[in-house]
Amino acid sequence: MTAVTRLQPLPVASPRPYASDKPVTRPLPITLDYTLHDLYALDDDDGPQNIILAYDHPCKFPRDQLSIPSTVQFAYAASFPGADREEEAHNLSMRGVAQRYSFVAGRTSVILVDLSGSGGDDLAAIVNSSKEDILAVYNQLCPDQRPNVQFITNMHDVRLDPDWRAAVVIPKDHLCQFNQLLDPKVHYEILSKRWLALCGLPTPKSKIIDPLPIEARAGRDAEIKRMLHAVQIHDLPFVVKVSIAASGRGTYVVNSESDRARTFNELQTFLEDIFDKVHEQNERLYPASFVIQELVPGEAHGVSFFVTKRGRLVYLATSQQRFDNDGCWQGARVSYLLEPALQHRYRNTLEVLTKALHRKGYYGPAGADIMTDHNGKQVIVDVNPRVTGSYQLGLLKSHFIQRGLVEAAVLTRLIMRCTRSTFEGQFAREILEGRMIINSWVHDSKRESSYATVTVGGEDAVQLDRLIRIIETFVKTGEYS
């Protein structure tokens, strides 16, 4: 049986700063229970010093530096509904991901890859602003938990010792110049819905729809029609999942004929997009596959955990997911008082999953969505062997509980027409009390707006809901009420 590591939180100095006898004018530094640096050190006699975290952090769209579609190995579709295809919005999103994922890095080295190149006279100002944004996020942390960050603009400028290994969110062609902790092809595989359906883990009943080999196809349109026929004839209800997707995109719940028609049309667009990126060198990575799955009613819990180098499970947190009307992930919430019971509930399923990931050579941060079917059996509906958007919730437990805050939530995709200083002024009390933490803040100078992620806490579910409503109102109207 896989051993479960139960972490003892590191000491947190000066709890409940807002209750101090002395007036406090600035928040005390945030101390995470554990960081990725600490977690990677578990079961590793050499420690985590040879691990770097590598994230894309583009200030401009890297038109000329990235591989052209005809040669790209790791293909990702860009045509999902709700995905803003405008280049600048895509860059803002990627910079935000790099900020919030590296927020939990600790003293592990972080490399932020910006292949913008020459992007006009305003590029220098954008780069400087971008660096200021991310350093402001790190500066909320206690000094010994701030990442060692390096910004690079050319992959050829990176010089690492041969024993250094990079951990990435998802495999990308230009990041393959790093020696990686896991073979990028294997990482791409275990990130896919196809692998989850095939690997023998407890999942809903699934049918994989693969494209025929390139030499066996009658043509692109005919092949797309053949694949989509499975969606046309499948009995209602069911779920369709694009094999390579994230943040809720590429997942379709089909309850009715109108759902079927919508799913058919959106999958057709997806396949037309991704087929243009498939060639003989990457077709066996199955980027164009999708999975038809039994619909399990109910809510999926998102569980974050860590797989140590020796394959031990480190449980972190179980959260409720938050999605917008298009099914895109918008955050998650956790009740710390329920965590012991939830850890016990999902322990056996997580042990099996941990073993499966470790057999593929993976160790590091991970997340999984788990549901319980009508027979009471737990099934895994999604696996993300990487840092996830809600990962910090499991590492901020002591920070919030010592302030009397037993409920917490991460809110992302917050787009506001204000600067960070304006936002901090409006929410000065919440930040001072430690009930609000800014995990990412990317300023869009062209539109005088900002793209942010925050983590917030409340004394109970009612107080947390109230704070969430206040933030959402501010995002929509610019007013604090």
Coordinates of C-alpha atoms in Angstrom, one line a residue, residues 77 79-81 85 220-229 231-232 240 242 252 259-276 288 290:
A77 CA -6.2 23.4 -30.1
S79 CA -10.7 27.0 -31.0
F80 CA -12.7 26.2 -27.8
P81 CA -15.7 28.3 -27.1
R85 CA -8.0 34.1 -29.6
R220 CA -9.5 15.3 -43.5
D221 CA -13.2 16.0 -43.9
A222 CA -14.1 12.4 -44.4
E223 CA -12.1 11.5 -41.3
I224 CA -13.7 14.2 -39.2
K225 CA -17.1 13.0 -40.3
R226 CA -16.2 9.4 -39.4
M227 CA -15.1 10.4 -35.9
L228 CA -18.2 12.6 -35.2
H229 CA -20.5 9.8 -36.2
V231 CA -21.4 11.5 -31.2
Q232 CA -24.4 11.3 -33.5
V240 CA -17.5 14.2 -24.5
V242 CA -11.3 16.4 -25.9
Y252 CA -19.3 18.7 -23.2
D259 CA -26.8 19.6 -26.6
R260 CA -25.8 16.9 -29.1
A261 CA -26.0 19.4 -32.0
R262 CA -24.0 22.0 -30.2
T263 CA -21.4 19.5 -29.2
F264 CA -21.2 18.2 -32.8
N265 CA -20.6 21.7 -34.2
E266 CA -18.0 22.6 -31.6
L267 CA -16.1 19.3 -31.9
Q268 CA -16.1 19.8 -35.7
T269 CA -14.4 23.2 -35.3
F270 CA -11.9 21.6 -32.8
L271 CA -11.0 18.8 -35.1
E272 CA -10.6 21.1 -38.1
D273 CA -8.2 23.2 -36.0
I274 CA -6.2 20.3 -34.5
F275 CA -6.0 18.3 -37.7
D276 CA -4.0 21.1 -39.3
A288 CA -7.0 14.8 -32.1
F290 CA -11.6 12.5 -27.9

